Each structure stands twice: as structure tokens, then as C-alpha cells.
Amino acid sequence: KRVGLARTQALIENLKRELSMGSAAMGGLLASTTTATAGTELTAGDSGKVIFVTQASGTVTLPAPTAAGSAGLIFHFVVVATASADLLIDSQVDGTGIVGFLTADDGNVEGNDQKLKLKSGNAAKGDCFTLVCNGSSYFIMNGLVNAQNAVAFA
């Protein structure tokens, strides 16, 4: 039986856009990555990526959390070199742009502010954290740093 073009398009548009795989497993997947240095401006297109941080004095700017379509943005940061200079991660929102805490060997670092500072000489290779946006702020998830003095809210 032949199906017209309009009917075919309607059927395709009505398809569910989720893929349910039951108990199937996928292997060999690689995460998308990018490297952030001073002056890097991340975009919504970088969401879901692992962001390798090489520290130089300056700022890495996140997409504004209040911008349309920002809810659900997620960025995974990993420090790949011991800090040689302070690096700021800027949420572009005064006061509560980045909220949460990071776990360190010697305690926790918690707070909320516009920026998160990776501190010179203290942030170390392997420090990592994830930022997730809810449409108004970025929240820290799974934050692990080598010491409390490795990061600060600024």
C-alpha cells in the first residue's frame, strides 16, 4: 500500500524522540572534550563535554544561566595541570551564579557567588567538578579537590 508524502511526514513527526534500550549496553563511547584556557567562552554547544582546564591567569566564561534554553546545560571540568595562576570560572550572574560545595581531603569548600576561582599553586592535576544549570544558577555536583585552599568562591 502506498502512503503519501504528507502522511509519511506526519508519521515521522509523531515518533517518540527517546530511545529505550532496555538492558542493552553500549561500549566504545568516547566523551566529547575541549580545553579551556584563559579567555575561553563556553557555549551551549559545549554542554555535556569534559572541559580540560590548563591554568593560566584569566577567566573561563560559562553561558549565562538565565538565557533561554540554558536549563540542563552541564559541564564537566578536570584540571590537567597544577595551577600556575588563578583561573576564574564566571557564571555571569552576581551573587548566586555558582552554588554548592566541593569535597577536599581536609574538609569541604562551600558557597555561592558569581565566580569559582581555581587558585594558583593549590589547584592540582586531577581536581574535578561538574556544573549543572537549572535556568537561574549553576550547581556544583561531584566536586573533588585536593585541598580546601585549591578553590574559592569569588
CSV table of C-alpha atoms in Angstrom, one decimal:
chain,number,residue,atom,x,y,z
A,1,LYS,CA,0.0,0.0,0.0
A,2,ARG,CA,1.3,3.4,-0.9
A,3,VAL,CA,1.5,6.2,1.7
A,4,GLY,CA,1.5,9.8,0.6
A,5,LEU,CA,4.3,12.3,1.4
A,6,ALA,CA,2.1,14.2,3.9
A,7,ARG,CA,1.2,11.1,5.8
A,8,THR,CA,4.8,9.9,5.9
A,9,GLN,CA,5.9,13.3,7.3
A,10,ALA,CA,3.1,13.2,9.9
A,11,LEU,CA,4.2,9.7,11.0
A,12,ILE,CA,7.8,10.7,11.3
A,13,GLU,CA,6.9,13.8,13.3
A,14,ASN,CA,4.8,11.7,15.7
A,15,LEU,CA,7.6,9.3,16.5
A,16,LYS,CA,8.9,9.4,20.1
A,17,ARG,CA,12.3,11.1,20.3
A,18,GLU,CA,13.6,8.9,23.1
A,19,LEU,CA,15.4,5.7,22.6
A,20,SER,CA,14.6,3.0,25.1
A,21,MET,CA,17.3,0.3,25.1
A,22,GLY,CA,16.1,-1.8,28.0
A,23,SER,CA,19.0,-3.7,29.4
A,24,ALA,CA,21.2,-3.3,26.3
A,25,ALA,CA,24.6,-1.8,26.8
A,26,MET,CA,26.8,0.3,24.5
A,27,GLY,CA,30.6,0.2,24.5
A,28,GLY,CA,33.4,2.1,23.0
A,29,LEU,CA,31.8,5.5,23.5
A,30,LEU,CA,34.1,8.5,23.9
A,31,ALA,CA,33.1,11.7,25.7
A,32,SER,CA,33.5,14.9,23.7
A,33,THR,CA,36.2,17.1,25.1
A,34,THR,CA,37.6,20.6,24.8
A,35,THR,CA,40.4,22.5,26.5
A,36,ALA,CA,39.7,25.7,28.5
A,37,THR,CA,42.4,28.3,29.0
A,38,ALA,CA,42.2,32.0,29.9
A,39,GLY,CA,39.7,33.8,27.7
A,40,THR,CA,37.7,30.7,26.8
A,41,GLU,CA,34.0,31.3,26.3
A,42,LEU,CA,32.0,28.1,26.6
A,43,THR,CA,28.7,27.9,24.7
A,44,ALA,CA,25.6,25.7,24.9
A,45,GLY,CA,27.3,23.6,22.2
A,46,ASP,CA,29.9,22.6,24.8
A,47,SER,CA,27.3,21.2,27.1
A,48,GLY,CA,28.0,17.6,28.1
A,49,LYS,CA,31.7,17.9,27.3
A,50,VAL,CA,34.6,17.2,29.5
A,51,ILE,CA,36.4,20.5,29.9
A,52,PHE,CA,40.2,20.0,30.4
A,53,VAL,CA,41.5,23.1,32.3
A,54,THR,CA,45.0,24.2,31.8
A,55,GLN,CA,45.6,27.1,34.1
A,56,ALA,CA,46.8,30.5,33.1
A,57,SER,CA,45.7,33.8,34.6
A,58,GLY,CA,42.3,34.8,33.3
A,59,THR,CA,38.7,33.8,33.0
A,60,VAL,CA,36.6,31.0,31.5
A,61,THR,CA,33.1,32.2,30.8
A,62,LEU,CA,30.1,30.0,31.1
A,63,PRO,CA,26.9,30.7,29.1
A,64,ALA,CA,24.6,32.9,31.1
A,65,PRO,CA,22.4,30.6,33.2
A,66,THR,CA,19.3,32.8,32.8
A,67,ALA,CA,19.5,32.7,28.9
A,68,ALA,CA,16.7,30.9,27.1
A,69,GLY,CA,17.4,27.2,26.8
A,70,SER,CA,20.1,27.2,29.5
A,71,ALA,CA,18.3,24.8,31.9
A,72,GLY,CA,20.0,21.4,31.6
A,73,LEU,CA,23.4,22.7,30.5
A,74,ILE,CA,26.2,20.5,32.0
A,75,PHE,CA,29.9,21.0,32.0
A,76,HIS,CA,32.5,18.5,33.5
A,77,PHE,CA,35.7,20.3,34.5
A,78,VAL,CA,39.0,18.4,35.0
A,79,VAL,CA,42.3,20.2,36.0
A,80,VAL,CA,45.1,18.7,33.9
A,81,ALA,CA,48.0,20.8,35.1
A,82,THR,CA,48.9,22.2,38.5
A,83,ALA,CA,47.8,25.8,38.7
A,84,SER,CA,50.5,28.3,37.8
A,85,ALA,CA,48.0,31.3,38.1
A,86,ASP,CA,44.5,31.9,39.3
A,87,LEU,CA,41.8,31.0,36.9
A,88,LEU,CA,38.2,32.2,37.3
A,89,ILE,CA,35.1,30.3,36.1
A,90,ASP,CA,32.5,33.1,35.5
A,91,SER,CA,28.7,32.3,35.6
A,92,GLN,CA,27.8,35.9,34.6
A,93,VAL,CA,25.3,36.1,37.5
A,94,ASP,CA,26.0,38.3,40.5
A,95,GLY,CA,25.8,36.6,43.9
A,96,THR,CA,24.4,33.1,43.2
A,97,GLY,CA,25.6,32.2,39.8
A,98,ILE,CA,27.6,29.1,41.1
A,99,VAL,CA,26.2,27.3,44.1
A,100,GLY,CA,27.3,24.3,46.1
A,101,PHE,CA,30.3,22.6,47.7
A,102,LEU,CA,33.4,20.7,46.8
A,103,THR,CA,34.9,17.9,48.9
A,104,ALA,CA,38.6,18.1,49.8
A,105,ASP,CA,41.0,15.9,51.7
A,106,ASP,CA,41.0,18.4,54.5
A,107,GLY,CA,37.3,19.4,54.5
A,108,ASN,CA,34.7,21.0,52.3
A,109,VAL,CA,34.6,24.3,50.4
A,110,GLU,CA,31.1,25.6,50.1
A,111,GLY,CA,29.5,28.8,49.0
A,112,ASN,CA,27.7,30.7,46.3
A,113,ASP,CA,28.9,33.5,44.2
A,114,GLN,CA,29.3,34.7,40.6
A,115,LYS,CA,32.7,33.0,40.1
A,116,LEU,CA,34.6,30.0,41.2
A,117,LYS,CA,38.4,30.5,41.5
A,118,LEU,CA,40.9,27.8,40.9
A,119,LYS,CA,43.8,29.1,42.9
A,120,SER,CA,47.4,29.4,41.8
A,121,GLY,CA,49.7,26.8,43.3
A,122,ASN,CA,46.9,25.0,45.0
A,123,ALA,CA,44.5,23.7,42.4
A,124,ALA,CA,46.1,20.5,41.2
A,125,LYS,CA,46.0,17.9,38.4
A,126,GLY,CA,43.0,15.7,39.0
A,127,ASP,CA,40.8,18.3,40.7
A,128,CYS,CA,37.4,17.9,39.1
A,129,PHE,CA,33.8,19.0,39.3
A,130,THR,CA,30.6,19.2,37.3
A,131,LEU,CA,28.4,22.3,36.9
A,132,VAL,CA,24.7,21.8,36.1
A,133,CYS,CA,22.3,24.7,35.2
A,134,ASN,CA,18.7,24.9,36.3
A,135,GLY,CA,17.9,28.1,34.3
A,136,SER,CA,19.0,30.5,37.0
A,137,SER,CA,22.2,29.2,38.6
A,138,TYR,CA,24.9,26.6,38.1
A,139,PHE,CA,25.1,23.9,40.8
A,140,ILE,CA,28.2,22.0,41.7
A,141,MET,CA,28.0,18.2,41.5
A,142,ASN,CA,30.6,15.7,42.4
A,143,GLY,CA,33.2,18.4,43.2
A,144,LEU,CA,36.5,16.9,44.3
A,145,VAL,CA,39.7,18.9,45.0
A,146,ASN,CA,43.0,18.1,46.7
A,147,ALA,CA,42.7,20.7,49.4
A,148,GLN,CA,40.3,23.4,50.7
A,149,ASN,CA,42.7,26.1,49.5
A,150,ALA,CA,42.5,24.9,45.9
A,151,VAL,CA,39.3,26.8,45.2
A,152,ALA,CA,37.4,29.8,46.4
A,153,PHE,CA,34.1,31.4,45.6
A,154,ALA,CA,34.7,34.9,44.3
